[in-house]
Coordinates of N, CA and C in Angstrom, one line a residue:
I10 N -20.4 -8.4 9.5 CA -19.1 -7.9 9.8 C -18.2 -8.3 8.6
G11 N -17.4 -7.3 8.1 CA -16.4 -7.7 7.0 C -17.1 -7.9 5.7
K12 N -18.4 -7.5 5.6 CA -19.1 -7.7 4.3 C -19.5 -6.3 3.8
A13 N -19.5 -6.2 2.5 CA -19.9 -4.9 1.9 C -20.9 -5.2 0.7
M14 N -21.8 -4.3 0.5 CA -22.7 -4.5 -0.6 C -22.1 -3.9 -1.9
H15 N -22.0 -4.7 -2.9 CA -21.5 -4.2 -4.2 C -22.5 -4.7 -5.3
H16 N -23.1 -3.8 -5.9 CA -24.1 -4.1 -7.0 C -25.1 -5.1 -6.5
G17 N -25.6 -4.9 -5.2 CA -26.6 -5.8 -4.7 C -26.1 -7.2 -4.3
V18 N -24.8 -7.4 -4.4 CA -24.3 -8.7 -4.0 C -23.3 -8.5 -2.8
Y19 N -23.4 -9.4 -1.8 CA -22.5 -9.3 -0.7 C -21.2 -9.9 -1.1
H20 N -20.1 -9.2 -0.7 CA -18.8 -9.8 -0.9 C -17.9 -9.5 0.3
M21 N -16.9 -10.3 0.5 CA -16.1 -10.1 1.7 C -15.2 -8.8 1.4
T22 N -15.1 -8.0 2.5 CA -14.3 -6.8 2.4 C -12.8 -7.3 2.2
S23 N -12.2 -6.7 1.2 CA -10.8 -7.2 0.9 C -9.8 -6.1 1.2
T24 N -8.7 -6.6 1.7 CA -7.5 -5.7 2.1 C -6.3 -6.2 1.3
V25 N -5.6 -5.3 0.6 CA -4.4 -5.6 0.0 C -3.2 -5.0 0.7
V26 N -2.2 -5.8 0.9 CA -1.0 -5.4 1.7 C 0.2 -5.3 0.7
I27 N 0.8 -4.1 0.6 CA 1.9 -3.8 -0.3 C 3.1 -3.7 0.5
L28 N 4.1 -4.6 0.4 CA 5.3 -4.6 1.2 C 6.4 -4.1 0.4
G29 N 7.0 -2.9 0.7 CA 8.0 -2.4 -0.1 C 9.4 -2.7 0.3
S30 N 9.6 -3.4 1.5 CA 10.9 -3.7 1.9 C 11.5 -4.9 1.3
P31 N 12.8 -4.9 1.0 CA 13.4 -6.1 0.4 C 13.6 -7.2 1.5
R32 N 13.5 -6.9 2.8 CA 13.7 -7.9 3.8 C 12.5 -8.0 4.7
K33 N 12.5 -9.0 5.5 CA 11.4 -9.2 6.5 C 11.8 -8.4 7.8
G34 N 11.4 -7.2 7.8 CA 11.8 -6.3 8.9 C 10.6 -5.6 9.6
N35 N 10.9 -4.3 9.9 CA 9.9 -3.6 10.7 C 8.7 -3.1 10.0
S36 N 8.8 -2.6 8.8 CA 7.7 -2.1 8.1 C 6.7 -3.3 7.8
E37 N 7.3 -4.4 7.5 CA 6.5 -5.6 7.2 C 5.8 -6.1 8.5
A38 N 6.5 -6.1 9.6 CA 5.9 -6.5 10.9 C 4.7 -5.7 11.2
I39 N 4.9 -4.4 11.1 CA 3.8 -3.5 11.4 C 2.6 -3.7 10.4
A40 N 2.9 -3.8 9.1 CA 1.9 -4.0 8.1 C 1.1 -5.3 8.4
E41 N 1.9 -6.4 8.8 CA 1.2 -7.6 9.0 C 0.4 -7.6 10.3
A42 N 0.8 -6.8 11.3 CA -0.1 -6.7 12.5 C -1.4 -5.9 12.2
I43 N -1.3 -4.9 11.3 CA -2.5 -4.2 10.8 C -3.4 -5.2 10.1
A44 N -2.8 -6.0 9.2 CA -3.5 -6.9 8.3 C -4.2 -8.0 9.2
N45 N -3.4 -8.5 10.2 CA -4.0 -9.6 11.0 C -5.2 -9.1 11.8
E46 N -5.2 -7.9 12.2 CA -6.4 -7.3 12.9 C -7.6 -7.2 11.9
A47 N -7.3 -6.7 10.7 CA -8.3 -6.6 9.7 C -8.9 -8.0 9.4
K48 N -8.0 -9.0 9.3 CA -8.4 -10.4 9.0 C -9.3 -10.9 10.2
A49 N -9.0 -10.6 11.4 CA -9.7 -11.0 12.6 C -11.1 -10.4 12.5
K50 N -11.3 -9.3 11.9 CA -12.7 -8.7 11.8 C -13.4 -9.1 10.6
G51 N -12.8 -10.0 9.8 CA -13.5 -10.6 8.7 C -13.0 -10.2 7.3
N52 N -12.0 -9.4 7.2 CA -11.5 -9.0 5.8 C -10.7 -10.1 5.2
G53 N -10.8 -10.3 3.9 CA -9.9 -11.1 3.1 C -8.6 -10.4 2.9
I54 N -7.5 -11.0 3.0 CA -6.2 -10.4 2.9 C -5.4 -10.9 1.8
K55 N -4.8 -10.1 1.0 CA -3.9 -10.5 -0.1 C -2.6 -9.7 0.1
T56 N -1.5 -10.3 0.2 CA -0.2 -9.7 0.5 C 0.7 -9.8 -0.7
F57 N 1.4 -8.7 -1.1 CA 2.4 -8.7 -2.1 C 3.7 -8.2 -1.6
K58 N 4.8 -9.0 -1.7 CA 6.1 -8.6 -1.4 C 6.7 -8.1 -2.7
L59 N 6.8 -6.8 -2.9 CA 7.3 -6.3 -4.2 C 8.6 -6.8 -4.6
N60 N 9.5 -7.1 -3.6 CA 10.9 -7.5 -3.9 C 10.9 -8.9 -4.7
Q61 N 9.8 -9.6 -4.5 CA 9.8 -11.0 -5.2 C 9.2 -10.9 -6.6
L62 N 8.7 -9.8 -7.0 CA 8.1 -9.7 -8.4 C 9.2 -9.5 -9.5
K63 N 8.8 -10.0 -10.6 CA 9.6 -9.6 -11.8 C 8.8 -8.5 -12.5
A64 N 9.2 -7.3 -12.3 CA 8.5 -6.2 -12.8 C 9.4 -5.0 -13.2
R65 N 8.8 -4.1 -14.0 CA 9.5 -3.0 -14.5 C 8.8 -1.7 -14.0
G66 N 9.5 -0.6 -14.0 CA 8.8 0.7 -13.7 C 7.9 1.1 -14.8
C67 N 7.2 2.2 -14.6 CA 6.3 2.7 -15.6 C 7.1 3.0 -16.8
Q68 N 6.6 2.6 -18.0 CA 7.2 2.8 -19.3 C 6.8 4.1 -20.0
S69 N 5.9 4.9 -19.3 CA 5.4 6.1 -19.9 C 4.9 6.0 -21.3
C70 N 4.3 4.8 -21.5 CA 3.8 4.5 -22.9 C 2.4 5.1 -23.1
Y71 N 1.7 5.5 -22.0 CA 0.4 6.0 -22.0 C -0.7 5.1 -22.5
G72 N -0.3 3.8 -22.6 CA -1.3 2.7 -23.0 C -2.4 2.7 -22.0
C73 N -2.2 2.9 -20.8 CA -3.2 2.9 -19.7 C -4.3 3.9 -20.0
K74 N -3.9 5.0 -20.6 CA -4.9 6.1 -20.8 C -5.9 5.7 -21.8
K75 N -5.5 4.8 -22.7 CA -6.5 4.3 -23.7 C -7.2 3.0 -23.2
A76 N -6.4 2.1 -22.6 CA -6.9 0.8 -22.2 C -7.7 0.9 -20.8
G77 N -7.5 1.9 -20.0 CA -8.1 2.0 -18.7 C -7.4 1.2 -17.7
K78 N -6.3 0.5 -18.0 CA -5.5 -0.1 -17.0 C -4.1 -0.3 -17.6
C79 N -3.1 -0.7 -16.8 CA -1.8 -0.8 -17.2 C -1.6 -1.9 -18.3
V80 N -0.9 -1.6 -19.4 CA -0.7 -2.6 -20.4 C 0.7 -3.3 -20.4
V81 N 1.5 -2.9 -19.5 CA 2.8 -3.6 -19.4 C 2.6 -4.9 -18.8
K82 N 3.0 -6.0 -19.5 CA 2.7 -7.3 -19.1 C 3.9 -7.9 -18.2
D83 N 3.7 -7.8 -16.9 CA 4.6 -8.4 -15.9 C 3.9 -8.7 -14.6
D84 N 4.7 -9.0 -13.6 CA 4.1 -9.5 -12.3 C 3.3 -8.3 -11.6
M85 N 3.6 -7.1 -12.0 CA 2.9 -6.0 -11.3 C 1.4 -5.9 -11.6
I86 N 1.1 -6.5 -12.8 CA -0.4 -6.4 -13.2 C -1.3 -7.1 -12.1
E87 N -0.8 -8.2 -11.5 CA -1.6 -8.8 -10.5 C -1.8 -7.9 -9.3
V88 N -0.7 -7.2 -8.9 CA -0.8 -6.3 -7.8 C -1.8 -5.1 -8.1
L89 N -1.6 -4.5 -9.3 CA -2.5 -3.4 -9.7 C -4.0 -3.9 -9.7
D90 N -4.2 -5.1 -10.3 CA -5.6 -5.6 -10.3 C -6.1 -5.8 -8.9
A91 N -5.3 -6.3 -8.0 CA -5.8 -6.5 -6.6 C -6.1 -5.2 -5.9
V92 N -5.2 -4.2 -6.1 CA -5.5 -2.9 -5.5 C -6.8 -2.3 -6.1
R93 N -7.0 -2.5 -7.4 CA -8.2 -2.0 -8.1 C -9.5 -2.6 -7.4
E94 N -9.4 -3.9 -7.1 CA -10.6 -4.6 -6.5 C -10.7 -4.4 -5.0
A95 N -9.7 -4.0 -4.3 CA -9.6 -3.9 -2.9 C -10.5 -2.8 -2.3
D96 N -11.0 -3.1 -1.1 CA -11.7 -2.1 -0.3 C -10.8 -1.2 0.5
S97 N -9.7 -1.9 0.9 CA -8.7 -1.1 1.7 C -7.3 -1.6 1.3
I98 N -6.3 -0.8 1.6 CA -4.9 -1.0 1.2 C -4.0 -0.6 2.3
I99 N -3.0 -1.5 2.6 CA -1.9 -1.2 3.5 C -0.7 -1.0 2.7
L100 N -0.1 0.2 2.8 CA 1.1 0.6 2.0 C 2.3 0.7 3.0
A101 N 3.3 -0.1 2.8 CA 4.4 -0.1 3.8 C 5.8 -0.1 3.1
T102 N 6.6 0.8 3.5 CA 8.0 1.0 3.0 C 8.9 1.5 4.1
P103 N 10.1 1.0 4.2 CA 11.1 1.7 5.0 C 11.6 2.9 4.3
D104 N 12.3 3.8 5.0 CA 12.9 5.0 4.5 C 14.4 4.6 4.1
Y105 N 14.6 4.7 2.8 CA 16.0 4.5 2.3 C 16.5 5.8 1.7
F106 N 17.5 6.4 2.2 CA 18.0 7.7 1.7 C 16.9 8.8 1.6
S107 N 16.0 8.8 2.6 CA 14.9 9.8 2.7 C 13.9 9.6 1.6
Q108 N 13.8 8.4 1.0 CA 12.8 8.0 0.0 C 12.3 6.7 0.4
S109 N 11.1 6.3 -0.3 CA 10.6 5.0 -0.2 C 11.6 4.1 -1.0
T110 N 11.5 2.8 -0.8 CA 12.4 1.9 -1.5 C 12.2 1.9 -3.0
A111 N 13.2 1.4 -3.7 CA 13.1 1.3 -5.2 C 11.9 0.4 -5.5
Q112 N 11.7 -0.6 -4.8 CA 10.6 -1.6 -5.0 C 9.3 -0.9 -4.9
Y113 N 9.1 -0.1 -3.8 CA 7.9 0.7 -3.6 C 7.7 1.7 -4.7
R114 N 8.8 2.4 -5.1 CA 8.7 3.5 -6.1 C 8.2 2.9 -7.4
M115 N 8.6 1.7 -7.7 CA 8.2 1.0 -8.9 C 6.7 0.8 -8.9
F116 N 6.2 0.3 -7.8 CA 4.7 0.1 -7.6 C 4.0 1.4 -7.8
E117 N 4.6 2.5 -7.1 CA 3.9 3.8 -7.0 C 3.8 4.3 -8.5
D118 N 4.9 4.3 -9.2 CA 4.8 4.8 -10.6 C 3.8 4.0 -11.5
R119 N 3.7 2.7 -11.3 CA 2.8 1.9 -12.1 C 1.3 2.3 -11.7
C120 N 1.1 2.9 -10.5 CA -0.2 3.3 -10.1 C -0.7 4.5 -11.0
F121 N 0.2 5.0 -11.9 CA -0.2 6.0 -12.9 C -1.4 5.5 -13.7
S122 N -1.4 4.2 -13.8 CA -2.5 3.5 -14.6 C -3.9 3.7 -14.0
F123 N -3.9 4.1 -12.7 CA -5.2 4.3 -12.1 C -5.8 5.7 -12.5
L124 N -5.1 6.5 -13.3 CA -5.6 7.7 -13.7 C -6.0 7.6 -15.2
G125 N -7.2 7.9 -15.6 CA -7.6 7.9 -17.0 C -7.0 8.9 -17.8
G126 N -7.3 9.0 -19.1 CA -6.8 9.9 -20.0 C -7.1 11.4 -19.6
D127 N -8.2 11.5 -18.9 CA -8.6 12.8 -18.4 C -8.0 13.1 -17.0
F128 N -7.2 12.2 -16.6 CA -6.5 12.3 -15.2 C -7.5 12.2 -14.1
I129 N -8.7 11.7 -14.4 CA -9.7 11.4 -13.4 C -9.5 9.9 -13.0
P130 N -9.5 9.5 -11.7 CA -9.2 8.1 -11.4 C -10.2 7.2 -12.0
N131 N -9.7 6.0 -12.5 CA -10.5 5.0 -13.0 C -10.6 3.8 -12.0
I132 N -10.3 4.1 -10.7 CA -10.5 3.2 -9.6 C -11.5 3.8 -8.7
A133 N -12.2 3.0 -7.9 CA -13.2 3.5 -7.0 C -12.6 4.4 -6.0
A134 N -13.3 5.5 -5.8 CA -12.9 6.5 -4.7 C -13.3 5.9 -3.4
G135 N -12.6 6.4 -2.3 CA -13.0 6.1 -1.0 C -12.3 4.8 -0.4
K136 N -11.4 4.2 -1.2 CA -10.7 3.1 -0.6 C -10.0 3.5 0.7
K137 N -10.1 2.7 1.7 CA -9.4 3.0 3.0 C -7.9 2.7 2.8
V138 N -7.0 3.6 3.3 CA -5.6 3.4 3.1 C -4.9 3.6 4.5
A139 N -4.1 2.6 4.8 CA -3.2 2.7 6.0 C -1.8 2.8 5.5
I140 N -1.0 3.7 6.0 CA 0.4 3.9 5.6 C 1.4 3.6 6.7
V141 N 2.4 2.8 6.3 CA 3.5 2.5 7.3 C 4.8 2.9 6.7
V142 N 5.6 3.7 7.5 CA 6.9 4.1 7.1 C 7.8 3.9 8.3
T143 N 8.9 3.2 8.1 CA 9.8 3.0 9.3 C 11.2 3.4 8.9
C144 N 12.1 3.7 9.9 CA 13.4 4.0 9.6 C 14.3 3.7 10.8
G145 N 15.6 3.7 10.6 CA 16.5 3.4 11.7 C 16.9 4.6 12.5
S146 N 16.7 5.8 11.9 CA 17.1 7.0 12.7 C 16.0 8.0 12.8
G147 N 16.3 9.3 12.6 CA 15.3 10.3 12.8 C 14.1 10.2 11.9
L148 N 13.0 10.9 12.2 CA 11.7 10.7 11.6 C 11.4 11.7 10.4
D149 N 12.3 12.7 10.2 CA 12.0 13.7 9.2 C 11.8 13.1 7.8
G150 N 12.7 12.3 7.4 CA 12.5 11.7 6.0 C 11.3 10.8 6.0
A151 N 11.1 10.0 7.0 CA 10.0 9.0 7.1 C 8.7 9.8 7.1
N152 N 8.6 10.9 7.8 CA 7.3 11.6 7.8 C 7.1 12.2 6.5
R153 N 8.1 12.7 5.8 CA 7.9 13.3 4.4 C 7.4 12.2 3.5
I154 N 8.0 11.0 3.6 CA 7.5 9.9 2.7 C 6.1 9.6 3.0
A155 N 5.7 9.4 4.3 CA 4.3 9.1 4.6 C 3.4 10.2 4.2
D156 N 3.8 11.4 4.3 CA 2.9 12.5 3.9 C 2.8 12.5 2.3
A157 N 3.8 12.2 1.6 CA 3.8 12.2 0.2 C 2.8 11.0 -0.3
I158 N 2.9 9.9 0.3 CA 2.1 8.7 0.0 C 0.6 9.1 0.3
E159 N 0.4 9.8 1.4 CA -1.0 10.2 1.8 C -1.5 11.2 0.7
G160 N -0.6 12.1 0.3 CA -1.0 13.1 -0.8 C -1.4 12.4 -2.1
E161 N -0.6 11.4 -2.5 CA -0.9 10.7 -3.7 C -2.3 10.1 -3.6
W162 N -2.5 9.3 -2.5 CA -3.8 8.5 -2.5 C -5.0 9.4 -2.2
T163 N -4.8 10.6 -1.6 CA -5.9 11.5 -1.3 C -6.2 12.3 -2.6
N164 N -5.1 12.9 -3.2 CA -5.3 13.9 -4.3 C -5.6 13.2 -5.6
F165 N -4.8 12.2 -5.9 CA -4.9 11.5 -7.2 C -6.0 10.5 -7.3
F166 N -6.1 9.6 -6.2 CA -6.9 8.4 -6.3 C -8.1 8.5 -5.4
K167 N -8.3 9.7 -4.7 CA -9.5 9.9 -3.9 C -9.7 8.9 -2.8
G168 N -8.6 8.4 -2.3 CA -8.6 7.4 -1.2 C -8.9 8.1 0.1
N169 N -9.2 7.3 1.1 CA -9.5 7.7 2.5 C -8.4 7.2 3.4
V170 N -7.4 8.1 3.7 CA -6.3 7.6 4.5 C -6.8 7.6 6.0
V171 N -6.9 6.4 6.5 CA -7.5 6.2 7.9 C -6.4 6.2 9.0
G172 N -5.1 6.2 8.6 CA -4.1 6.3 9.6 C -2.7 6.1 9.0
K173 N -1.7 6.6 9.7 CA -0.3 6.5 9.3 C 0.5 6.0 10.6
I174 N 1.3 5.1 10.4 CA 2.3 4.7 11.5 C 3.7 5.0 11.0
V175 N 4.3 6.0 11.6 CA 5.7 6.4 11.2 C 6.5 6.2 12.4
R176 N 7.5 5.3 12.3 CA 8.4 5.0 13.5 C 9.8 5.0 13.1
G177 N 10.7 5.6 14.0 CA 12.1 5.6 13.8 C 12.8 4.8 14.9
G178 N 14.1 4.9 14.8 CA 15.0 4.2 15.8 C 14.9 2.7 15.8
L179 N 14.4 2.1 14.7 CA 14.2 0.7 14.6 C 15.4 0.1 13.8
M180 N 16.5 -0.1 14.5 CA 17.7 -0.6 13.9 C 17.7 -2.1 13.6
E181 N 17.1 -2.9 14.6 CA 17.0 -4.3 14.4 C 15.8 -4.7 13.7
P182 N 15.8 -5.7 12.8 CA 14.6 -6.1 12.1 C 13.4 -6.6 12.9
T183 N 13.7 -6.9 14.2 CA 12.6 -7.3 15.1 C 12.2 -6.2 16.1
A184 N 12.7 -5.0 15.9 CA 12.5 -4.0 16.9 C 11.0 -3.6 17.0
A185 N 10.3 -3.6 15.8 CA 8.9 -3.2 15.9 C 8.0 -4.3 16.4
S186 N 8.3 -5.5 16.0 CA 7.4 -6.7 16.4 C 7.6 -6.9 17.9
E187 N 8.7 -6.5 18.5 CA 8.9 -6.7 20.0 C 8.5 -5.5 20.8
N188 N 7.9 -4.5 20.1 CA 7.5 -3.3 20.8 C 6.0 -3.3 20.9
K189 N 5.5 -3.5 22.2 CA 4.0 -3.6 22.4 C 3.3 -2.3 22.0
E190 N 3.8 -1.2 22.2 CA 3.2 0.1 21.9 C 2.9 0.2 20.4
I191 N 3.9 -0.2 19.6 CA 3.8 -0.2 18.1 C 2.8 -1.2 17.7
M192 N 2.8 -2.4 18.2 CA 1.9 -3.5 17.8 C 0.5 -3.1 18.2
D193 N 0.3 -2.4 19.3 CA -1.1 -2.0 19.7 C -1.6 -0.9 18.8
E194 N -0.7 0.0 18.4 CA -1.1 1.0 17.4 C -1.5 0.4 16.1
A195 N -0.7 -0.7 15.7 CA -1.0 -1.4 14.4 C -2.4 -2.1 14.5
K196 N -2.7 -2.7 15.7 CA -4.0 -3.4 15.8 C -5.1 -2.4 15.8
A197 N -5.0 -1.2 16.4 CA -6.0 -0.2 16.4 C -6.2 0.3 14.9
L198 N -5.2 0.4 14.1 CA -5.3 0.8 12.7 C -6.0 -0.3 11.9
G199 N -5.7 -1.5 12.2 CA -6.4 -2.6 11.5 C -7.9 -2.6 11.7
Q200 N -8.3 -2.2 12.9 CA -9.7 -2.1 13.2 C -10.5 -1.1 12.2
K201 N -9.7 -0.2 11.7 CA -10.4 0.9 10.8 C -10.5 0.4 9.3
L202 N -9.9 -0.8 9.0 CA -10.0 -1.2 7.6 C -11.1 -2.1 7.3

């Protein structure tokens, strides 16, 4: 359980958690519940709170197309390296003005480095991806964000999106963690990673 064969060597299945929210709120609570379930089944977990990083957006330098990875030297490199190595990824952002957060967008743009000069991915295909998008009001914007993230990971990076949790009406930062139905959905998704 929780082990995968890589080049004839067993290694622990690894899950990277990308938290796009600037606060400890609902998208983080759902992502953590997914991660805790993945951990319980034997996955190693690495979590990054993007708001705590000292990082810049993509510089459009195209250095990655020559080097095979991002050449901008900042805190985002550790995140990109972890995603590159991971077997599965949990991507979480709240909906701000019908978009993912600025912090998440910065990560997203830096993922441009996962495409080679030929625009063929230079990361392993088939990574399992779980997507979490939360909002305080209606779901239209949040669903669009979740669908866009799914499109990126499916079309560009050949990921395997195993589930999306999109929830609205979460005005209080503890609304998701106190909602058994949402937490059960998160646990079920964690089982797929």
